[in-house]
Amino acid sequence: MSHLEVSPNVTLLKLDVLSAEDIAGAVEFVRIKTGGKLDYLVNNSGTGYTRPILDLDMKTAKYVFDVNVWAVVEITRAFVPLLIASKGSVVNISSVVAVTVTPYLGVYSASKAALTLLSETLRVELEPFGVSVITLMTGAVKSNQFANDPCPGLPDDSMYKPVEKQLESITDFDSFPRQTAAKYAKNVVSDVLGGETGKIWRGMGASVAWFGIPARASLGDRLPDFKKCVSVCVENNCAQGDSILPLNLRLTFWTCPSNCDYICQHVVTDRRLDRYPPMREPVVQYHGKWPFYRFLGMQEPFSVLFSAFNFLAHSRGLEQIRSSIPRDYPLRKYYILLGYLGLTSWTFSMIFHTRDYRLTERLDYFAAGASVLYGLYYAPIRVFRMDQRTPLKGTLLRLWTLLCLVLFICHVSYLTFWRWNYTYNMVANVIAGVLQNALWSYFSVTTYRKLKKPWVAWPGMIVAWVILAMSLELLDFPPIGRMIDAHSLWHLGTVGPTVWMYSFLVKDAQQDLAGQRLKA
């Protein structure tokens, strides 16, 4: 940093982030120099440690946390009075490894995860005092960090000793594409001066981590052949970044490493299928998904196609509602909203099955949850005619609407801010689905007894169809031809019930209107 000494706007200070004396000296120097104010505090110091968790040297591991976590807390606490005086900003340099699983970087990743959570908590706690906090989720940037923190050799008794050479190649970060420090710094300065706050994602690959690298572990992820294949592929093909990929893959947000991951899934699957004697389970999952052949960049083309069929079914049903039910019919608005939620849900389903990222997954799950809950919402409105304008039913309708809104907000908030729980999400949707299925079955039985007309039994028959289609989700199997799996067939199985249900809603409304005219 000696080249900075010649700059009239730069003053260099010696600061060991683990030295209380150095920290106090730096604070006092800045206080005198600036009149007791500090506009920006950038916590950029850090250290790395590359070793399997079972081979950690605990003294070194604790040192990593001292530098990467506790030093940041100590320095920020020391400078806070100056920051409050100027309504300044704290910039904490974290890393995308805080949200991804990277073998052999467990301690470093854990320290950055801890820093990220502390930094975000500090943002909330300092906001009342006018101090903003930025957490920089940094991707790959050219620096001397890992040159200064080389991979230490493994202990002689390490179970990873046979793959020590591969470990060294994995941690050879010079072989990976990285953003220049100048470009990274320019983007960060723009963000900070622009008044940004909270998490900001900068550096090579940071946007991919923001979308969400799938974190679900599967047997395929742990196969040595798969890991080696991906490592070799990335090393040999990704030095120039993503420019080597065809345009259709780049348009669907494939990167060179993710393309290597896709290729190696099929290379390893082919090897396992060709092995003799045959393996009991040659096709295994990777990142929580079966290996699918993609089409035009789509990860699961048949799930996308069958989701599109459902989209068209809702579009057709919405048109039926609009053209066949008068505007003044009280239930029409509920059926219209049903159509729009269906269109939204299946749109996000198509996006999610095109490319599976954390963002697309959550949008798909939240939209599907809204659609299922709305099905439970409008079912009792029709079954018990809560739309009728009586004081009691009006009160019940308002309470029911409020309850469903609160349930959905709590559902989304739990998954977003507390815990992303697949089991809970499935159970919540199943409960909502079972309740509305029970209501429609009750409606079919009681109404058929009164009217003796076949069409009133349609909801009960639709319920039976949906239950049979849902069973496909329980009978998971490797994709046929690596294209069609149980989940895609479940999507296909819901097209018919959707078309049928809209036909019932139109028929039911027309029958209701005819009865009203007879009474008049």
Coordinates of C-alpha atoms in Angstrom, one line a residue:
M1 CA 0.0 0.0 0.0
S2 CA 3.1 2.3 0.0
H3 CA 2.0 3.7 -3.4
L4 CA -0.9 5.4 -1.6
E5 CA 1.5 7.5 0.5
V6 CA 2.0 10.0 -2.3
S7 CA -1.7 10.8 -2.5
P8 CA -2.7 14.0 -0.7
N9 CA -6.1 12.6 0.2
V10 CA -4.8 9.4 1.8
T11 CA -3.4 8.9 5.2
L12 CA -2.0 5.4 6.1
L13 CA -2.4 4.1 9.6
K14 CA -1.0 0.9 11.2
L15 CA -3.9 -1.1 12.4
D16 CA -3.8 -4.7 13.7
V17 CA -7.5 -5.5 13.9
L18 CA -6.9 -7.8 16.9
S19 CA -5.0 -5.1 18.9
A20 CA -7.1 -3.1 21.2
E21 CA -4.2 -0.6 21.4
D22 CA -4.1 -0.1 17.6
I23 CA -7.9 0.2 17.4
A24 CA -7.9 2.9 20.1
G25 CA -5.1 4.7 18.5
A26 CA -6.8 4.7 15.1
V27 CA -10.0 6.1 16.6
E28 CA -8.2 8.9 18.4
F29 CA -6.3 9.8 15.3
V30 CA -9.4 10.0 13.2
R31 CA -11.3 11.9 15.9
I32 CA -8.6 14.6 16.0
K33 CA -8.2 14.7 12.2
T34 CA -11.9 15.1 11.4
G35 CA -13.3 16.9 14.4
G36 CA -15.0 13.8 15.9
K37 CA -16.7 12.6 12.8
L38 CA -16.4 9.6 10.4
D39 CA -18.5 9.3 7.2
Y40 CA -17.5 5.7 6.1
L41 CA -16.1 2.7 8.0
V42 CA -15.1 -0.2 5.7
N43 CA -14.3 -3.5 7.5
N44 CA -12.3 -5.2 4.8
S45 CA -9.7 -7.2 6.8
G46 CA -10.1 -10.9 6.7
T47 CA -8.3 -14.3 6.6
G48 CA -9.1 -17.6 5.0
Y49 CA -8.6 -21.2 6.0
T50 CA -8.9 -24.2 3.7
R51 CA -9.2 -27.6 5.4
P52 CA -11.8 -30.4 5.8
I53 CA -13.7 -29.8 9.0
L54 CA -12.6 -33.0 10.6
D55 CA -9.0 -32.0 10.1
L56 CA -9.3 -28.5 11.6
D57 CA -6.6 -27.0 13.8
M58 CA -8.9 -25.4 16.4
K59 CA -6.4 -22.6 17.2
T60 CA -6.4 -21.6 13.6
A61 CA -10.2 -21.9 13.3
K62 CA -10.7 -19.7 16.3
Y63 CA -8.3 -17.2 14.8
V64 CA -10.3 -17.0 11.6
F65 CA -13.4 -16.1 13.6
D66 CA -11.4 -13.6 15.6
V67 CA -10.3 -11.8 12.5
N68 CA -13.4 -12.2 10.3
V69 CA -16.1 -11.7 12.9
W70 CA -15.1 -10.4 16.4
A71 CA -12.6 -7.8 15.0
V72 CA -15.4 -6.3 12.9
V73 CA -17.5 -6.0 16.0
E74 CA -14.7 -4.4 18.1
I75 CA -13.7 -1.9 15.4
T76 CA -17.3 -0.9 14.6
R77 CA -18.1 -0.5 18.3
A78 CA -15.0 1.7 18.7
F79 CA -15.9 4.0 15.8
V80 CA -19.7 4.2 16.4
P81 CA -19.6 7.6 18.2
L82 CA -17.9 9.2 15.2
L83 CA -20.3 7.5 12.8
I84 CA -23.3 8.7 14.7
A85 CA -21.9 12.2 14.8
S86 CA -21.8 12.3 10.9
K87 CA -24.8 10.0 10.2
G88 CA -22.3 7.8 8.5
S89 CA -22.2 4.3 7.0
V90 CA -20.6 1.0 7.9
V91 CA -19.5 -1.3 5.0
N92 CA -18.8 -4.9 6.0
I93 CA -17.2 -7.1 3.4
S94 CA -18.8 -10.5 3.6
S95 CA -18.9 -13.3 0.9
V96 CA -21.2 -15.4 -1.1
V97 CA -19.8 -18.5 0.6
A98 CA -21.9 -17.4 3.5
V99 CA -25.0 -18.7 1.6
T100 CA -23.4 -21.6 -0.4
V101 CA -21.9 -24.9 0.6
T102 CA -18.2 -25.1 -0.4
P103 CA -16.3 -28.2 0.6
Y104 CA -13.1 -27.5 2.7
L105 CA -14.0 -23.9 3.3
G106 CA -16.3 -24.7 6.2
V107 CA -14.6 -22.4 8.8
Y108 CA -14.2 -19.5 6.4
S109 CA -17.8 -19.9 5.1
A110 CA -19.1 -20.1 8.7
S111 CA -17.2 -17.0 9.7
K112 CA -18.7 -15.1 6.8
A113 CA -22.2 -16.4 7.6
A114 CA -21.8 -15.2 11.1
L115 CA -20.5 -11.8 9.9
T116 CA -23.5 -11.5 7.5
L117 CA -26.1 -12.1 10.2
L118 CA -24.3 -9.8 12.7
S119 CA -24.0 -7.1 10.0
E120 CA -27.7 -7.3 9.1
T121 CA -28.7 -7.2 12.8
L122 CA -26.4 -4.2 13.3
R123 CA -28.2 -2.5 10.4
V124 CA -31.5 -2.7 12.2
E125 CA -30.0 -1.7 15.6
L126 CA -28.1 1.4 14.2
E127 CA -30.9 2.7 12.0
P128 CA -32.5 4.7 14.8
F129 CA -29.2 6.5 15.2
G130 CA -29.0 7.5 11.6
V131 CA -26.1 5.1 10.7
S132 CA -26.6 2.8 7.7
V133 CA -25.0 -0.6 7.4
I134 CA -24.1 -2.3 4.1
T135 CA -23.2 -6.0 3.9
L136 CA -21.3 -6.7 0.7
M137 CA -21.9 -10.3 -0.5
T138 CA -18.7 -10.6 -2.5
G139 CA -18.2 -13.1 -5.3
A140 CA -14.9 -14.0 -7.0
V141 CA -12.5 -11.0 -7.1
K142 CA -8.8 -10.9 -7.9
S143 CA -6.9 -10.3 -4.7
N144 CA -4.1 -11.7 -2.6
Q145 CA -6.3 -13.2 0.0
F146 CA -5.7 -16.9 -0.8
A147 CA -2.1 -16.2 -1.8
N148 CA -1.6 -15.0 1.7
D149 CA -3.6 -17.9 3.1
P150 CA -2.4 -21.0 1.2
C151 CA -3.9 -24.4 1.7
P152 CA -2.1 -26.0 4.6
G153 CA -1.1 -29.6 4.2
L154 CA -3.3 -32.3 5.7
P155 CA -2.3 -34.3 8.8
D156 CA -0.7 -37.7 8.1
D157 CA -3.7 -39.5 9.6
S158 CA -6.3 -37.5 7.7
M159 CA -9.0 -39.6 5.9
Y160 CA -8.7 -37.1 3.0
K161 CA -5.0 -37.8 2.5
P162 CA -5.6 -39.9 -0.7
V163 CA -7.2 -36.9 -2.4
E164 CA -4.9 -34.2 -1.1
K165 CA -3.8 -33.3 -4.6
Q166 CA -7.4 -32.8 -5.7
L167 CA -8.0 -30.7 -2.6
E168 CA -5.1 -28.4 -3.6
S169 CA -6.5 -28.1 -7.1
I170 CA -9.9 -27.2 -5.8
T171 CA -8.5 -24.4 -3.8
D172 CA -6.4 -23.1 -6.7
F173 CA -8.5 -20.0 -7.0
D174 CA -6.3 -18.5 -9.7
S175 CA -7.8 -21.1 -12.1
F176 CA -11.3 -19.7 -11.7
P177 CA -12.6 -16.6 -13.5
R178 CA -12.6 -13.6 -11.2
Q179 CA -13.6 -9.9 -11.4
T180 CA -10.9 -7.3 -11.3
A181 CA -10.4 -5.5 -8.0
A182 CA -10.8 -2.1 -9.9
K183 CA -14.2 -3.0 -11.3
Y184 CA -15.4 -4.4 -8.0
A185 CA -14.3 -1.3 -6.2
K186 CA -15.9 1.0 -8.7
N187 CA -19.3 -0.8 -8.3
V188 CA -19.0 -0.8 -4.5
V189 CA -18.2 2.9 -4.4
S190 CA -21.2 3.6 -6.6
D191 CA -23.4 1.6 -4.3
V192 CA -22.1 3.2 -1.1
L193 CA -22.3 6.8 -2.4
G194 CA -25.7 6.1 -3.9
G195 CA -27.1 5.5 -0.4
E196 CA -27.6 1.7 -0.7
T197 CA -28.1 -0.3 2.5
G198 CA -28.5 -4.0 3.5
K199 CA -27.1 -6.8 1.4
I200 CA -25.4 -5.9 -1.9
W201 CA -24.1 -8.6 -4.2
R202 CA -20.9 -7.8 -6.1
G203 CA -18.1 -9.7 -7.8
M204 CA -18.0 -12.6 -10.2
G205 CA -20.8 -15.1 -9.6
A206 CA -22.5 -13.0 -6.9
S207 CA -25.7 -12.6 -8.9
V208 CA -25.9 -16.4 -9.4
A209 CA -25.6 -16.8 -5.6
W210 CA -28.3 -14.2 -5.2
F211 CA -30.7 -16.1 -7.5
G212 CA -29.8 -19.1 -5.3
I213 CA -27.4 -21.9 -6.0
P214 CA -29.4 -25.0 -5.1
A215 CA -28.3 -26.1 -1.6
R216 CA -30.3 -29.4 -1.4
A217 CA -27.8 -32.2 -1.1
S218 CA -28.4 -35.5 -2.9
L219 CA -26.4 -38.8 -3.4
G220 CA -25.2 -37.6 -6.8
D221 CA -23.7 -34.4 -5.3
R222 CA -21.4 -36.6 -3.2
L223 CA -20.2 -39.0 -5.9
P224 CA -16.4 -38.6 -6.4
D225 CA -16.8 -39.1 -10.2
F226 CA -19.2 -36.2 -10.3
K227 CA -17.1 -33.9 -8.2
K228 CA -14.0 -34.6 -10.3
C229 CA -15.8 -34.2 -13.6
V230 CA -17.2 -30.8 -12.6
S231 CA -13.8 -29.7 -11.3
V232 CA -12.0 -30.7 -14.5
C233 CA -14.7 -29.2 -16.7
V234 CA -14.6 -25.9 -15.0
E235 CA -10.8 -25.8 -15.0
N236 CA -10.5 -26.6 -18.7
N237 CA -13.5 -24.6 -20.0
C238 CA -14.4 -21.7 -17.8
A239 CA -11.3 -19.5 -17.9
Q240 CA -13.0 -17.1 -20.3
G241 CA -16.2 -16.9 -18.4
D242 CA -19.6 -17.6 -19.9
S243 CA -18.9 -16.3 -23.4
I244 CA -18.3 -19.8 -24.7
L245 CA -21.9 -20.8 -24.1
P246 CA -24.6 -20.6 -26.8
L247 CA -26.9 -17.5 -26.7
N248 CA -30.0 -19.5 -25.7
L249 CA -28.2 -20.8 -22.6
R250 CA -26.9 -17.4 -21.6
L251 CA -30.5 -16.0 -22.1
T252 CA -31.7 -18.6 -19.6
F253 CA -29.0 -17.6 -17.1
W254 CA -26.7 -20.7 -17.5
T255 CA -23.1 -20.0 -16.5
C256 CA -20.1 -22.0 -17.5
P257 CA -19.9 -23.8 -14.1
S258 CA -23.6 -24.6 -14.0
N259 CA -23.2 -25.9 -17.6
C260 CA -20.4 -28.1 -16.4
D261 CA -22.6 -29.3 -13.6
Y262 CA -25.3 -30.2 -16.1
I263 CA -22.9 -32.0 -18.5
C264 CA -21.3 -34.0 -15.7
Q265 CA -24.7 -35.1 -14.3
H266 CA -25.3 -36.9 -17.7
V267 CA -21.8 -38.1 -18.1
V268 CA -21.9 -39.8 -14.7
T269 CA -25.4 -41.1 -15.3
D270 CA -24.3 -42.6 -18.6
R271 CA -21.4 -44.4 -16.9
R272 CA -23.6 -45.7 -14.1
L273 CA -26.1 -47.1 -16.7
D274 CA -23.4 -48.7 -18.7
R275 CA -21.7 -50.4 -15.8
Y276 CA -21.7 -54.2 -15.6
P277 CA -23.0 -55.9 -13.6
P278 CA -25.9 -53.4 -13.5
M279 CA -26.3 -51.1 -10.5
R280 CA -29.4 -51.3 -8.4
E281 CA -30.0 -47.6 -8.7
P282 CA -28.0 -46.2 -11.6
V283 CA -29.9 -42.9 -11.9
V284 CA -29.6 -40.7 -8.8
Q285 CA -30.6 -37.1 -8.0
Y286 CA -28.3 -34.1 -8.0
H287 CA -29.1 -31.0 -6.0
G288 CA -32.5 -32.5 -5.1
K289 CA -33.5 -33.1 -8.7
W290 CA -33.3 -35.9 -11.3
P291 CA -30.9 -35.4 -14.2
F292 CA -33.1 -34.1 -17.1
Y293 CA -32.2 -33.4 -20.7
R294 CA -32.7 -29.7 -21.2
F295 CA -34.4 -28.1 -24.2
L296 CA -33.7 -24.5 -25.3
G297 CA -32.1 -23.9 -21.9
M298 CA -35.1 -25.2 -19.9
Q299 CA -34.1 -27.6 -17.1
E300 CA -37.3 -29.6 -17.0
P301 CA -39.0 -29.0 -20.4
F302 CA -42.0 -31.3 -19.9
S303 CA -42.8 -29.7 -16.5
V304 CA -42.7 -26.3 -18.4
L305 CA -44.9 -27.7 -21.2
F306 CA -47.5 -29.2 -18.8
S307 CA -47.5 -26.0 -16.7
A308 CA -48.3 -24.2 -19.9
F309 CA -51.2 -26.5 -20.5
N310 CA -52.6 -25.5 -17.1
F311 CA -52.0 -21.9 -17.9
L312 CA -54.1 -22.3 -21.0
A313 CA -56.8 -24.2 -19.1
H314 CA -57.1 -21.2 -16.7
S315 CA -57.1 -18.8 -19.6
R316 CA -59.9 -20.7 -21.3
G317 CA -61.8 -20.9 -18.0
L318 CA -61.5 -17.2 -17.4
E319 CA -62.9 -16.5 -20.8
Q320 CA -65.8 -18.8 -20.0
I321 CA -66.6 -17.0 -16.8
R322 CA -66.5 -13.6 -18.5
S323 CA -68.6 -14.6 -21.5
S324 CA -71.2 -16.8 -19.7
I325 CA -71.8 -15.2 -16.3
P326 CA -73.4 -11.8 -16.1
R327 CA -71.3 -9.0 -14.5
D328 CA -73.9 -8.5 -11.7
Y329 CA -73.7 -12.1 -10.5
P330 CA -72.3 -11.9 -7.0
L331 CA -69.9 -14.9 -7.3
R332 CA -68.5 -13.8 -10.6
K333 CA -65.7 -11.7 -9.0
Y334 CA -64.5 -14.6 -7.0
Y335 CA -64.3 -16.8 -10.1
I336 CA -62.5 -14.1 -12.0
L337 CA -59.9 -13.8 -9.2
L338 CA -59.6 -17.6 -9.2
G339 CA -58.6 -17.4 -12.9
Y340 CA -56.0 -14.7 -12.4
L341 CA -54.4 -16.5 -9.5
G342 CA -54.3 -19.7 -11.6
L343 CA -52.6 -17.8 -14.5
T344 CA -50.0 -16.3 -12.0
S345 CA -49.3 -19.6 -10.3
W346 CA -48.7 -21.5 -13.5
T347 CA -46.6 -18.6 -15.0
F348 CA -44.2 -18.9 -12.0
S349 CA -44.3 -22.7 -12.3
M350 CA -43.1 -22.4 -15.9
I351 CA -40.3 -19.9 -14.9
F352 CA -39.2 -22.1 -12.0
H353 CA -39.0 -25.3 -14.1
T354 CA -37.1 -23.4 -16.8
R355 CA -34.4 -22.4 -14.3
D356 CA -34.3 -23.5 -10.7
Y357 CA -33.0 -20.7 -8.5
R358 CA -33.8 -19.7 -5.0
L359 CA -35.8 -16.7 -6.3
T360 CA -37.8 -18.6 -8.9
E361 CA -38.4 -21.5 -6.4
R362 CA -39.9 -19.1 -3.9
L363 CA -42.0 -17.3 -6.4
D364 CA -43.4 -20.6 -7.6
Y365 CA -44.1 -21.9 -4.0
F366 CA -45.7 -18.6 -2.9
A367 CA -47.9 -18.4 -6.0
A368 CA -48.9 -22.0 -5.7
G369 CA -49.7 -21.5 -2.0
A370 CA -51.8 -18.5 -2.8
S371 CA -53.7 -20.5 -5.4
V372 CA -54.3 -23.4 -3.1
L373 CA -55.4 -21.1 -0.2
Y374 CA -57.7 -19.2 -2.5
G375 CA -59.3 -22.5 -3.5
L376 CA -60.1 -23.0 0.2
Y377 CA -61.2 -19.4 0.5
Y378 CA -63.8 -19.3 -2.2
A379 CA -65.1 -22.9 -1.6
P380 CA -67.2 -22.1 1.5
I381 CA -68.3 -18.8 0.0
R382 CA -70.0 -20.8 -2.7
V383 CA -71.0 -23.9 -0.7
F384 CA -72.6 -21.8 2.1
R385 CA -73.5 -18.8 -0.1
M386 CA -71.6 -16.4 2.1
D387 CA -71.9 -13.8 -0.7
Q388 CA -75.6 -13.3 0.1
R389 CA -76.3 -9.9 1.6
T390 CA -77.5 -10.6 5.1
P391 CA -75.9 -9.1 8.2
L392 CA -74.7 -12.4 9.5
K393 CA -73.2 -13.7 6.3
G394 CA -71.6 -10.3 5.6
T395 CA -69.9 -10.4 8.9
L396 CA -68.8 -14.0 8.4
L397 CA -67.4 -13.2 4.9
R398 CA -65.4 -10.3 6.3
L399 CA -63.9 -12.4 9.1
W400 CA -63.2 -15.3 6.7
T401 CA -61.5 -13.0 4.3
L402 CA -59.3 -11.5 7.1
L403 CA -58.4 -14.9 8.4
C404 CA -57.3 -16.2 5.0
L405 CA -55.2 -13.0 4.4
V406 CA -53.5 -13.4 7.8
L407 CA -52.9 -17.1 7.2
F408 CA -51.2 -16.3 3.9
I409 CA -49.1 -13.5 5.3
C410 CA -48.0 -15.7 8.2
H411 CA -47.2 -18.6 5.8
V412 CA -45.0 -16.4 3.5
S413 CA -43.4 -14.7 6.5
Y414 CA -42.5 -18.0 8.2
L415 CA -40.9 -19.3 5.0
T416 CA -39.1 -16.1 4.2
F417 CA -37.9 -14.8 7.6
W418 CA -37.8 -17.8 9.9
R419 CA -37.1 -21.0 8.0
W420 CA -37.5 -22.3 4.5
N421 CA -39.1 -25.6 5.3
Y422 CA -40.2 -28.0 2.5
T423 CA -42.0 -30.3 4.8
Y424 CA -44.0 -27.5 6.4
N425 CA -44.9 -26.0 3.0
M426 CA -46.1 -29.4 1.7
V427 CA -48.2 -30.0 4.9
A428 CA -49.8 -26.6 4.8
N429 CA -50.8 -27.0 1.1
V430 CA -52.1 -30.5 1.7
I431 CA -54.2 -29.3 4.7
A432 CA -55.7 -26.5 2.6
G433 CA -56.3 -28.9 -0.3
V434 CA -58.0 -31.6 1.9
L435 CA -60.3 -29.0 3.5
Q436 CA -61.5 -27.6 0.2
N437 CA -61.9 -31.1 -1.3
A438 CA -64.0 -32.0 1.8
L439 CA -66.2 -29.0 1.2
W440 CA -66.8 -29.7 -2.5
S441 CA -67.5 -33.4 -1.7
Y442 CA -70.1 -32.3 0.9
F443 CA -71.6 -29.9 -1.7
S444 CA -71.8 -32.6 -4.3
V445 CA -73.5 -35.1 -2.0
T446 CA -76.0 -32.7 -0.4
T447 CA -76.9 -30.9 -3.7
Y448 CA -77.3 -34.1 -5.7
R449 CA -79.8 -35.3 -3.1
K450 CA -81.9 -32.2 -3.7
L451 CA -81.6 -31.7 -7.5
K452 CA -80.9 -35.2 -8.7
K453 CA -78.9 -33.7 -11.6
P454 CA -75.6 -35.3 -12.7
W455 CA -73.6 -32.1 -13.1
V456 CA -73.9 -31.2 -9.4
A457 CA -71.8 -34.3 -8.7
W458 CA -68.9 -33.0 -10.8
P459 CA -67.0 -31.3 -7.9
G460 CA -66.9 -34.7 -6.0
M461 CA -65.6 -36.4 -9.2
I462 CA -63.1 -33.7 -9.7
V463 CA -61.8 -34.2 -6.1
A464 CA -61.3 -37.9 -6.8
W465 CA -59.4 -37.1 -10.0
V466 CA -57.1 -34.6 -8.1
I467 CA -56.4 -37.1 -5.4
L468 CA -55.4 -39.7 -8.0
A469 CA -53.1 -37.2 -9.7
M470 CA -51.6 -36.2 -6.3
S471 CA -50.6 -39.8 -5.7
L472 CA -48.0 -39.3 -8.5
E473 CA -46.0 -37.1 -6.2
L474 CA -45.7 -40.0 -3.8
L475 CA -44.6 -42.4 -6.5
D476 CA -41.4 -40.6 -7.4
F477 CA -39.3 -42.3 -10.1
P478 CA -36.3 -41.5 -12.3
P479 CA -37.5 -39.5 -15.4
I480 CA -38.6 -41.6 -18.4
G481 CA -36.0 -40.9 -21.1
R482 CA -34.6 -38.3 -18.7
M483 CA -37.5 -36.1 -19.7
I484 CA -40.8 -37.0 -18.0
D485 CA -41.0 -37.7 -14.2
A486 CA -43.8 -38.0 -11.6
H487 CA -43.9 -34.3 -10.9
S488 CA -44.4 -33.4 -14.6
L489 CA -47.1 -36.0 -14.8
W490 CA -48.8 -34.4 -11.8
H491 CA -48.8 -31.1 -13.7
L492 CA -50.4 -32.9 -16.7
G493 CA -53.0 -34.6 -14.4
T494 CA -54.3 -31.2 -13.1
V495 CA -55.2 -29.9 -16.6
G496 CA -58.4 -32.0 -16.9
P497 CA -59.8 -31.1 -13.4
T498 CA -59.2 -27.4 -14.1
V499 CA -61.2 -27.4 -17.3
W500 CA -63.9 -29.4 -15.7
M501 CA -64.1 -27.1 -12.6
Y502 CA -64.6 -24.0 -14.7
S503 CA -67.4 -25.8 -16.7
F504 CA -69.0 -26.6 -13.3
L505 CA -68.8 -23.0 -12.1
V506 CA -70.4 -21.8 -15.3
K507 CA -73.2 -24.4 -15.1
D508 CA -73.8 -23.8 -11.4
A509 CA -74.1 -20.0 -12.0
Q510 CA -76.5 -20.5 -14.9
Q511 CA -78.6 -22.8 -12.8
D512 CA -78.6 -20.3 -9.9
L513 CA -79.6 -17.5 -12.2
A514 CA -82.4 -19.6 -13.8
G515 CA -83.8 -20.4 -10.3
Q516 CA -83.7 -16.7 -9.4
R517 CA -85.7 -15.9 -12.5
L518 CA -88.3 -18.5 -11.7
K519 CA -88.7 -17.1 -8.1
A520 CA -89.1 -13.7 -9.6

